[in-house]
PDB file of C-alpha atoms in Angstrom:
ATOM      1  CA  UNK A   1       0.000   0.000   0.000  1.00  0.00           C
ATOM      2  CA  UNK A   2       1.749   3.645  -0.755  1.00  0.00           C
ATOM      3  CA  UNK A   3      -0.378   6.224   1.060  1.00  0.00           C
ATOM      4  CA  UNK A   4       0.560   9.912   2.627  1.00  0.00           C
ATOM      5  CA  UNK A   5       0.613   9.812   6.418  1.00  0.00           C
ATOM      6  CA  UNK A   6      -1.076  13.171   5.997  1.00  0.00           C
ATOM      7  CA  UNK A   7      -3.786  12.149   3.972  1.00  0.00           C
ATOM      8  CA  UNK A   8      -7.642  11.476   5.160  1.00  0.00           C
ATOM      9  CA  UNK A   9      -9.232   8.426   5.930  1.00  0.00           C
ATOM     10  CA  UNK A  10     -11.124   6.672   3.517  1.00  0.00           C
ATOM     11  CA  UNK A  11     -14.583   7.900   3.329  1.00  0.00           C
ATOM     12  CA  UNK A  12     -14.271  11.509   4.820  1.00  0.00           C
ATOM     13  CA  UNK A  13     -15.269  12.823   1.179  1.00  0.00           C
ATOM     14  CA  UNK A  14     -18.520  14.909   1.137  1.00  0.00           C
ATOM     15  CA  UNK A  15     -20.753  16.713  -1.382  1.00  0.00           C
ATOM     16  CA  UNK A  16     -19.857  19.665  -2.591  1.00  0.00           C
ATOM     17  CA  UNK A  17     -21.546  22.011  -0.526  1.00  0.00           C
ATOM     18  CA  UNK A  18     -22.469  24.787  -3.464  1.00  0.00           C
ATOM     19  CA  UNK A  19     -23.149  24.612  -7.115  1.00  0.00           C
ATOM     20  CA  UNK A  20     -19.860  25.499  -8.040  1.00  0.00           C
ATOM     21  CA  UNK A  21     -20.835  23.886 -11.597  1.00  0.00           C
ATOM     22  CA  UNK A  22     -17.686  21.634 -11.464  1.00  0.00           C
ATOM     23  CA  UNK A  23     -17.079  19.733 -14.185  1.00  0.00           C
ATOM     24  CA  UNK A  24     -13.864  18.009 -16.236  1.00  0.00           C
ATOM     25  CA  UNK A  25     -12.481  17.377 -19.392  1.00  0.00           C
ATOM     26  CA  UNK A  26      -9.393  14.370 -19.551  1.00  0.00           C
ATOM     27  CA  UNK A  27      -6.379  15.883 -21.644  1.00  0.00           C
ATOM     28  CA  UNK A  28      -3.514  13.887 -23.394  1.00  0.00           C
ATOM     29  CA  UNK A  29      -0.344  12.602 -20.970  1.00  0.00           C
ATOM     30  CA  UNK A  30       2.697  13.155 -23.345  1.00  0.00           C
ATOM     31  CA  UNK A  31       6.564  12.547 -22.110  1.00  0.00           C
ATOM     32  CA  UNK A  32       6.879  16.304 -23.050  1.00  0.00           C
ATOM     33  CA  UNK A  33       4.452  16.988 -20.472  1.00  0.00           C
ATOM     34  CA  UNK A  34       5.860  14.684 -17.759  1.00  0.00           C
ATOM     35  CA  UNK A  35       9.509  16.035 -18.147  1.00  0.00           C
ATOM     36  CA  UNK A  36       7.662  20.241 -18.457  1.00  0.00           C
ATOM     37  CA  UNK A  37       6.212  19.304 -14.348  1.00  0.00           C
ATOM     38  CA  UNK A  38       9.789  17.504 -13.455  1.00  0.00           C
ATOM     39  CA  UNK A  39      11.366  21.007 -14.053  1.00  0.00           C
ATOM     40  CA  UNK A  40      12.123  23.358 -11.315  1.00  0.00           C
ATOM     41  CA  UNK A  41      11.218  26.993 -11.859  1.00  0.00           C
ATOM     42  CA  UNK A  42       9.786  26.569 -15.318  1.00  0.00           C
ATOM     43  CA  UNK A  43      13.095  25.970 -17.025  1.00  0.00           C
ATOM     44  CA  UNK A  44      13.922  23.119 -19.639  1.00  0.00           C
ATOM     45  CA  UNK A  45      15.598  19.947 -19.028  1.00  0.00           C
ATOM     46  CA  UNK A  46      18.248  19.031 -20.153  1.00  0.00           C
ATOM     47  CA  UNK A  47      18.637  16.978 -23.989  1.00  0.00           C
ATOM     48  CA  UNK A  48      20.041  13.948 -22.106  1.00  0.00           C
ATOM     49  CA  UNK A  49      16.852  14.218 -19.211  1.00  0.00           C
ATOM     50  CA  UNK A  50      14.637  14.363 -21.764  1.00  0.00           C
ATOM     51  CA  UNK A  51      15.946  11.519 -23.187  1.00  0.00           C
ATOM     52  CA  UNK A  52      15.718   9.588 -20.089  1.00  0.00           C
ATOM     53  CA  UNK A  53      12.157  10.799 -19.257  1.00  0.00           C
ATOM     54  CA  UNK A  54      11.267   9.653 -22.796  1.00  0.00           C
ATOM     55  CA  UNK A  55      13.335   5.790 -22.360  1.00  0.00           C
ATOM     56  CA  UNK A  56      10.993   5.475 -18.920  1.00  0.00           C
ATOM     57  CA  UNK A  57       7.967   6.803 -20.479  1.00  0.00           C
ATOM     58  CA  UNK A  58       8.029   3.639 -22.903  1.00  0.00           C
ATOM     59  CA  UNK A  59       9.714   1.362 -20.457  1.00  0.00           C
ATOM     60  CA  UNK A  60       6.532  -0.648 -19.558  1.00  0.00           C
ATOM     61  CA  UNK A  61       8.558  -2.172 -16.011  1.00  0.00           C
ATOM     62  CA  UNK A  62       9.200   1.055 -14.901  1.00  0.00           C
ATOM     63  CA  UNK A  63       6.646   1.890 -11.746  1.00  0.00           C
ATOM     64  CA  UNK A  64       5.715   5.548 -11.235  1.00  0.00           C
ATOM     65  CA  UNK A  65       5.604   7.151  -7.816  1.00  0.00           C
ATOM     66  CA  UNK A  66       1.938   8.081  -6.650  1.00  0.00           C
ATOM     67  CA  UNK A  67       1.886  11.262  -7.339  1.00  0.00           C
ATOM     68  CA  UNK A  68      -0.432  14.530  -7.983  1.00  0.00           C
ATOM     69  CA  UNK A  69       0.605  17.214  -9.628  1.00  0.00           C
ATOM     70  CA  UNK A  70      -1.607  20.707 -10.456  1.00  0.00           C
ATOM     71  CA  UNK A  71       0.073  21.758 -13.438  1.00  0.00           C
ATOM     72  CA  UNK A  72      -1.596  25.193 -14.368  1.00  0.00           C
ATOM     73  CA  UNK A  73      -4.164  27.404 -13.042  1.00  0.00           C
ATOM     74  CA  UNK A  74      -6.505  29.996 -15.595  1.00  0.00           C
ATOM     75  CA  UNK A  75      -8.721  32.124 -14.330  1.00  0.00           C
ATOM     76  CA  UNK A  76     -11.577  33.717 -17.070  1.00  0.00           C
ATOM     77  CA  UNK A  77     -13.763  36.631 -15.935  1.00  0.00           C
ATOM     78  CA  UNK A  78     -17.223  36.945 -17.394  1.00  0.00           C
ATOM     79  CA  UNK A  79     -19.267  41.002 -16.277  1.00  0.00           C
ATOM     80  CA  UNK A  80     -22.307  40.295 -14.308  1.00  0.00           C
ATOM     81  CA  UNK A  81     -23.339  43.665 -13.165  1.00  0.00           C
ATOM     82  CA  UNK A  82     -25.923  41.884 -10.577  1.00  0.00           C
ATOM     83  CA  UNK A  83     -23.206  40.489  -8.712  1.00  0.00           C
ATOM     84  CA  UNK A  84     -20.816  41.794  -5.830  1.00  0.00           C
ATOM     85  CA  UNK A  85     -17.845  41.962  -7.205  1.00  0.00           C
ATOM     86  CA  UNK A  86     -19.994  42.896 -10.581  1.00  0.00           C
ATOM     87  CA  UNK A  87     -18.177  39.756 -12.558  1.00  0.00           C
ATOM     88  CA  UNK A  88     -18.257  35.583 -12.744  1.00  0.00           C
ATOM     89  CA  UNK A  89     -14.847  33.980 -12.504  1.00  0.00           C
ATOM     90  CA  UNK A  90     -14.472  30.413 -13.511  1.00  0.00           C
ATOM     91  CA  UNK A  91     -11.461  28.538 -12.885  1.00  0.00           C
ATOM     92  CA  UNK A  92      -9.792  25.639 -14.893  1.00  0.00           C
ATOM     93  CA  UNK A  93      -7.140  23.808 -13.106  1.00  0.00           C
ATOM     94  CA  UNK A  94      -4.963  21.286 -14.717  1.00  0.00           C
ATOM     95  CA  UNK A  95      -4.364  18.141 -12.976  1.00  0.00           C
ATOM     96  CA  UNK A  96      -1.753  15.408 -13.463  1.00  0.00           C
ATOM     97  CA  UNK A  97      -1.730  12.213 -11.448  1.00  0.00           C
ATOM     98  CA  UNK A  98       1.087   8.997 -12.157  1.00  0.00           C
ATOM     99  CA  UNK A  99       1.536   5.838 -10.439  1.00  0.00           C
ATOM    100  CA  UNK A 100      -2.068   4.881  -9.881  1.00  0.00           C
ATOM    101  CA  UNK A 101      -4.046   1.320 -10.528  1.00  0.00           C
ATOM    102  CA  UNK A 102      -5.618   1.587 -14.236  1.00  0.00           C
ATOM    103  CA  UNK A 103      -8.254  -0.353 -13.558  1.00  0.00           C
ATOM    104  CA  UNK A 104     -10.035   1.542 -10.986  1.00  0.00           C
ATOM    105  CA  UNK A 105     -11.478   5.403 -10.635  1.00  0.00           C
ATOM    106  CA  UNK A 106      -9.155   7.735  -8.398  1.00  0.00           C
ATOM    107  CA  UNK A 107     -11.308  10.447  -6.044  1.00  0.00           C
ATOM    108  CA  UNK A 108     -10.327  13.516  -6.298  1.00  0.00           C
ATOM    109  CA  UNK A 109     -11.605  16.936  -3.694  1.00  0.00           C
ATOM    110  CA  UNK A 110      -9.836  19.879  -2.993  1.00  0.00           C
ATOM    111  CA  UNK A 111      -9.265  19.553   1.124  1.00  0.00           C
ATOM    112  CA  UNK A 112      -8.744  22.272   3.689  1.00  0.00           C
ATOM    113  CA  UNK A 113     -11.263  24.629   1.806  1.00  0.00           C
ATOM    114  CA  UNK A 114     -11.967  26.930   4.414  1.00  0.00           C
ATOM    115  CA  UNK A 115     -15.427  29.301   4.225  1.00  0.00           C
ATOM    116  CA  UNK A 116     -16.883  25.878   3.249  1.00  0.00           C
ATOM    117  CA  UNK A 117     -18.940  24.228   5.840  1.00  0.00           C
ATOM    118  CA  UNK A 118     -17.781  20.683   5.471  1.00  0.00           C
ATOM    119  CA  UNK A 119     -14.306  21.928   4.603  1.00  0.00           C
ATOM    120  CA  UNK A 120     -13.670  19.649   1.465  1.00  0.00           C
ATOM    121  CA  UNK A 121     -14.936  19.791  -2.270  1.00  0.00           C
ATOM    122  CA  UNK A 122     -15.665  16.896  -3.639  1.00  0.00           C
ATOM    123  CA  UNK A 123     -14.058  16.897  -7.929  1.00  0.00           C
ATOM    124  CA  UNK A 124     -14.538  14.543 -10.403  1.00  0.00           C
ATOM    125  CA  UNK A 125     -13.489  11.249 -10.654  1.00  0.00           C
ATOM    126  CA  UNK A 126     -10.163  10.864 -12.609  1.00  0.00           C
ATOM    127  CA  UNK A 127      -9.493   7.859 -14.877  1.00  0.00           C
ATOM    128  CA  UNK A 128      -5.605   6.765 -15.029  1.00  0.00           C
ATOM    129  CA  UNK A 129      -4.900   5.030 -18.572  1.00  0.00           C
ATOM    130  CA  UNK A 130      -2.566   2.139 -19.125  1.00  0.00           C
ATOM    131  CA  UNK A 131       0.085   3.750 -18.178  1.00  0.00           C
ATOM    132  CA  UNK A 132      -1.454   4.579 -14.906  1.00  0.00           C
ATOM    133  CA  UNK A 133      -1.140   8.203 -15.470  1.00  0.00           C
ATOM    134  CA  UNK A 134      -4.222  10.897 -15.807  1.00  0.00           C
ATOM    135  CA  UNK A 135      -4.716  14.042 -16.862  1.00  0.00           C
ATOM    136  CA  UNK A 136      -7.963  16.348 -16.232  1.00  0.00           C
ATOM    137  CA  UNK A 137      -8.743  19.549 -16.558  1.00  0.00           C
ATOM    138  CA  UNK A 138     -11.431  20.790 -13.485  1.00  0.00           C
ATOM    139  CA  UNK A 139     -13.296  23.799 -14.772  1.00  0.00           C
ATOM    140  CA  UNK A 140     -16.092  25.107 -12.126  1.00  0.00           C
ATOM    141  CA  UNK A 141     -17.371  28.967 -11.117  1.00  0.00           C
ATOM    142  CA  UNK A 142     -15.452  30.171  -8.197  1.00  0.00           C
ATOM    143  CA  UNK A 143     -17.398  31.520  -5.257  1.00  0.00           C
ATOM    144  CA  UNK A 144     -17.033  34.991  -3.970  1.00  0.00           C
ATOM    145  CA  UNK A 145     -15.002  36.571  -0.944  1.00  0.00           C
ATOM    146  CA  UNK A 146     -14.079  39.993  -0.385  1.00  0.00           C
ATOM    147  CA  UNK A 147     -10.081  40.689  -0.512  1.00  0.00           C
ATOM    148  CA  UNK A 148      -9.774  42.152   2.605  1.00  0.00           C
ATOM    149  CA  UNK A 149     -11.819  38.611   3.663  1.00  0.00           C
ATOM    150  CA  UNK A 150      -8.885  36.771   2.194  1.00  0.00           C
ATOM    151  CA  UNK A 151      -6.007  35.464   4.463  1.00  0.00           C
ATOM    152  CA  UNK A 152      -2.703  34.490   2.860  1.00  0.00           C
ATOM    153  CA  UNK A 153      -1.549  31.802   5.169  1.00  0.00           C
ATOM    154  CA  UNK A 154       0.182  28.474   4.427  1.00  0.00           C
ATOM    155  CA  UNK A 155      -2.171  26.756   5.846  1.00  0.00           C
ATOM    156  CA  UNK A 156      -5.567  28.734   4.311  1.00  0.00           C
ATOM    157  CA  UNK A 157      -4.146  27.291   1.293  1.00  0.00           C
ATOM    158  CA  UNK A 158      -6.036  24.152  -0.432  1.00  0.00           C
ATOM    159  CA  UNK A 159      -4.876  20.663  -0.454  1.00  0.00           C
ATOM    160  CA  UNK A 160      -5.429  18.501  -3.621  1.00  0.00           C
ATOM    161  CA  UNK A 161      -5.954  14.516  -2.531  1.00  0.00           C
ATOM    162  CA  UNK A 162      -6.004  11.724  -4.152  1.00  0.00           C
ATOM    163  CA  UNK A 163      -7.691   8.361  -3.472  1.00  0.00           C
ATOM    164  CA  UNK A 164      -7.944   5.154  -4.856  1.00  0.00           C
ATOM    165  CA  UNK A 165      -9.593   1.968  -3.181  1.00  0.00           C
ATOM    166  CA  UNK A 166      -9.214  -1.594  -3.584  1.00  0.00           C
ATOM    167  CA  UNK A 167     -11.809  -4.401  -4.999  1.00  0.00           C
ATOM    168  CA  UNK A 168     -12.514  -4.933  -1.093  1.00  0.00           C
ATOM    169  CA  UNK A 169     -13.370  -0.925  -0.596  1.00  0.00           C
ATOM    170  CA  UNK A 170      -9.939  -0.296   1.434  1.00  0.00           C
ATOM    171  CA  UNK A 171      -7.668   2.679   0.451  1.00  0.00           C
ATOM    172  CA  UNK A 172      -4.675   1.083  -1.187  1.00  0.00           C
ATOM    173  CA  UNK A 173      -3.470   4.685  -2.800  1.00  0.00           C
ATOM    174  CA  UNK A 174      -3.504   8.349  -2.048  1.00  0.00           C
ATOM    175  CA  UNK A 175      -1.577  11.133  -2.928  1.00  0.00           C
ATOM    176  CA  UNK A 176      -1.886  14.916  -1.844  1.00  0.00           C
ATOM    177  CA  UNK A 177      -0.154  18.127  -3.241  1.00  0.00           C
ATOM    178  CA  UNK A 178      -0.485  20.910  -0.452  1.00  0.00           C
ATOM    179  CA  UNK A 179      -0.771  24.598  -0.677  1.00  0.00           C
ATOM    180  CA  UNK A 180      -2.384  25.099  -3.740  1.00  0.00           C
ATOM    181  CA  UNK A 181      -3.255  28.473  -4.372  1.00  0.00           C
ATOM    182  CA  UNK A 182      -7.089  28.999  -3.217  1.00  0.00           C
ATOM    183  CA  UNK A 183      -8.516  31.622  -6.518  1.00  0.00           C
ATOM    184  CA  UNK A 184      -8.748  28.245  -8.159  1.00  0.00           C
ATOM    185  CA  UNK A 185     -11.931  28.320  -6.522  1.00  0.00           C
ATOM    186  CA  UNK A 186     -12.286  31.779  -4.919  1.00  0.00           C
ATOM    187  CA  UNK A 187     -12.847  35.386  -6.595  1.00  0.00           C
ATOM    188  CA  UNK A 188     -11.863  38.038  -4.761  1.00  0.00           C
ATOM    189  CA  UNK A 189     -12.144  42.341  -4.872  1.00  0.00           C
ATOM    190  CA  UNK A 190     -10.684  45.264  -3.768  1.00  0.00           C
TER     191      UNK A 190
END
């Protein structure tokens, strides 16, 4: 079993709480990809760590940590003069998981979602291919909060997990990434 010590127990998922119209859309895994998210500060890898990435990427013996990984974050504004602040943001966040069990869904909610009464948001399912990689995009609205509302704290920030169960309903993998930035489902004014 490869689980985070700092992950929650199976079955602590709940509802989402508001009609944040989540939804998802799966996007390609490519080696290109892969080797973009093993980079540190947005540079490019080396020719001869691309190379390797690439040689793994095929090598069908190679096992994959259990990983997730939010890759990119876009905010779009829509005007809705009837609102406070007088616009609709929508968020789509770009998810990549690797190392999971193909055959079998992997749960997905942001955690630690404060202003949320049951302090979790439940996402959609993701669906790891052969490979047992995934890739989804989560698009939803994001839900309004003042600026001066919004606290900038480590631990205010959201926490993306990860779970997969077995055949018997037992968690056999998780995965969380920690302090993700919370406008992915937050709008905020001055």
């Amino acid at each position: 079993m490869n689980h985070s010590d700092n992950a929650p127990a199976s079955g602590t998922f709940s509802a989402p709480v508001r009609d944040l119209g989540i939804s998802s859309e799966p996007f390609e895994i490519t080696a290109e990809l892969v080797a973009a998210n093993l980079s540190f500060g947005g540079g490019q890898l080396p020719d001869e760590m691309m190379s390797a990435v690439e040689r793994i990427w095929l090598d069908k013996d190679f096992t994959w940590p259990t990983t997730l990984a939010v890759t990119r974050i876009m905010l779009s504004v829509e005007p809705s003069p009837d609102t406070e602040p007088p616009q609709e943001v929508s968020s789509r966040v770009s998810i990549l998981g690797t190392g999971w069990v193909t055959d079998r869904p992997v749960s997905l909610t942001w955690n630690n979602a404060f202003g949320f009464p049951s302090a979790s948001i439940a996402l959609p399912d993701a669906h790891p291919d052969e490979n047992g990689f995934f890739g989804i995009e989560v698009v939803m609205k994001t839900t309004p909060r003042r600026h001066s509302d919004f606290v900038w704290e480590h631990n205010n920030q959201l926490a993306l997990v990860g779970q997969q169960m077995d055949e018997d309903g037992q968690l056999e993998h998780s995965a969380v990434q920690r302090a993700i930035p919370p406008h992915a489902i937050w709008q905020w004014a001055r």
